[in-house]
């Protein structure tokens, strides 16, 4: 079986940064990119807050740059999804694409990120790809001149709403509380965009339409005396209500917190299994920024280097 000193699982800013550091430390890392090479940032628009890009940078372009930087130092970057991994003994054995290949690794960095959350309505499944989306930059193009809704009140929702406002004729934001959780600057952008209407204290009950989404059933002030049901006509329904960490393939072998994020030890990226490290959104319920993910990727690679040295590699 093929053996590597350092297996990196995931290809967002955490995975690629870990690959840059691990390559430069002569660990010859093997990195599997997963389902979405480049990770979540490839589906965002402009990244304005990553240091070193005073004019901002397109998310896809930034990930391409990180990828080619990792390759320049010799990282072995591969297409493929790690579908399971045995962490019960070392070397750890990872299964790729359900059995197409197996790789044994002395140390592992899990940088699998997080996936968009859905409300859990049956109608979301029914209309997935026919009006329901969790990625405005991927699908916004189809809604030029149409009416759409974005669910959520965080930075992602504000970012998606302002992006969609440039394409659609009107954007509703459906916000369950009476305030936006987003940062001040994003709230300001929403307020200053004339074709965004924020529906506060509002929840989605269902969607309707013949073949594709034609509208949403909403309720304002749910469960109170002022409770009010109403419908809006929309062509697109975009979810922006946060993410769930991608840990299913670990099958309970690493300690997770209550929300499903991998627990890391102290100031390091070490997990509950010696030799396994975690970096980026999969281990970060708090910050979830590209720059913090990259920082964790760096730390994880340095932790691997130290771990392998102590282990006699
Ligand atoms: P957040 O967790 O910050 O916000 C999620 C939003 O969805 C909240 O408004 C929440 O409502 C709402 N929500 C959650 N579940 C439901 C539900 N079942 N029904 C209705 N509404 C729901 O996630 P984001 O993805 O917006 O942001 C994640 C992190 O990434 C944050 O730290 C953010 O700052 C960061 N980020 C930064 C960006 C930037 O700096 N450019 C861009 C995008 C994200 P409630 O408030 O009621 O809990």
Coordinates of N, CA and C and ligand atoms in Angstrom, one line a residue, residues 49 117 119 151-157 159 176-177 179 181 203 240-243 286-289, ligand 1:
X49 N -11.0 40.9 2.7 CA -10.4 41.1 4.0 C -9.2 40.1 4.2
X117 N -26.0 24.8 5.3 CA -27.1 24.2 6.0 C -28.4 24.5 5.3
X119 N -32.9 24.5 5.8 CA -33.9 24.6 6.9 C -34.4 23.2 7.3
X151 N -32.4 33.6 2.9 CA -32.7 33.3 4.3 C -31.4 33.4 5.1
X152 N -31.6 34.2 6.3 CA -30.4 34.3 7.2 C -30.1 35.8 7.4
X153 N -29.4 36.1 8.5 CA -29.2 37.5 8.9 C -27.7 37.7 9.2
X154 N -26.8 36.7 8.8 CA -25.4 36.9 9.1 C -24.7 37.5 7.9
X155 N -23.3 37.5 8.0 CA -22.5 38.1 7.0 C -22.7 37.4 5.6
X156 N -22.9 36.1 5.6 CA -23.1 35.4 4.4 C -24.4 35.8 3.7
X157 N -25.4 35.9 4.5 CA -26.7 36.3 4.0 C -26.7 37.7 3.4
X159 N -24.0 39.3 2.3 CA -23.1 39.3 1.1 C -23.9 38.7 -0.1
X176 N -35.0 35.6 10.9 CA -35.9 35.2 12.0 C -36.0 36.0 13.2
X177 N -34.9 36.8 13.4 CA -34.9 37.7 14.6 C -35.3 39.1 14.2
X179 N -33.2 41.6 14.2 CA -32.0 42.3 13.9 C -31.1 41.4 13.0
X181 N -27.5 39.7 12.4 CA -26.3 39.4 13.1 C -25.0 39.8 12.4
X203 N -40.2 33.6 9.5 CA -39.7 32.3 9.2 C -40.4 31.7 8.0
X240 N -28.7 30.9 3.5 CA -27.5 31.4 4.0 C -27.5 31.4 5.5
X241 N -27.8 30.2 6.1 CA -28.0 30.1 7.5 C -26.9 29.3 8.2
X242 N -25.7 29.4 7.7 CA -24.6 28.8 8.3 C -24.2 27.5 7.7
X243 N -23.3 26.8 8.4 CA -22.7 25.6 7.8 C -22.5 24.5 8.9
X286 N -15.9 29.4 15.7 CA -15.9 30.8 16.1 C -15.6 31.8 15.0
X287 N -14.4 31.6 14.4 CA -13.9 32.7 13.5 C -14.3 32.5 12.0
X288 N -14.0 31.3 11.5 CA -14.4 30.9 10.2 C -14.0 31.8 9.1
X289 N -12.9 32.3 9.1 CA -12.4 33.3 8.1 C -11.3 32.6 7.3
Ligands
LIG1 P1 -23.8 32.9 10.9 O1 -23.9 31.7 11.8 O2 -23.1 34.1 11.3 O3 -25.3 33.4 10.6 C1 -26.3 32.5 10.3 C2 -27.6 33.3 10.1 O4 -28.6 32.3 9.7 C3 -28.1 34.0 11.4 O5 -28.8 35.2 11.0 C4 -29.1 33.0 12.0 O6 -30.1 33.5 12.7 C5 -29.7 32.4 10.7 N1 -30.2 31.1 10.9 C6 -29.6 30.0 11.4 N2 -30.4 28.9 11.4 C7 -31.6 29.3 10.9 C8 -32.9 28.7 10.7 N3 -33.1 27.4 11.0 N4 -33.9 29.5 10.2 C9 -33.7 30.8 10.0 N5 -32.5 31.5 10.1 C10 -31.5 30.7 10.6 O7 -23.3 32.3 9.5 P2 -22.7 33.0 8.3 O8 -22.5 31.9 7.3 O9 -23.4 34.2 7.9 O10 -21.2 33.4 8.8 C11 -20.3 32.4 9.3 C12 -19.0 33.1 9.7 O11 -18.3 33.5 8.6 C13 -19.2 34.3 10.6 O12 -18.2 34.4 11.5 C14 -19.1 35.5 9.6 O13 -18.7 36.7 10.2 C15 -18.1 34.9 8.6 N6 -18.2 35.5 7.3 C16 -17.5 36.6 7.0 C17 -17.6 37.2 5.8 C18 -16.7 38.4 5.5 O14 -16.1 38.9 6.4 N7 -16.6 38.9 4.3 C19 -18.5 36.7 4.7 C20 -19.3 35.6 5.1 C21 -19.1 35.0 6.4 P3 -29.9 34.1 14.2 O15 -29.1 35.3 14.1 O16 -31.3 34.2 14.6 O17 -29.1 33.0 14.9

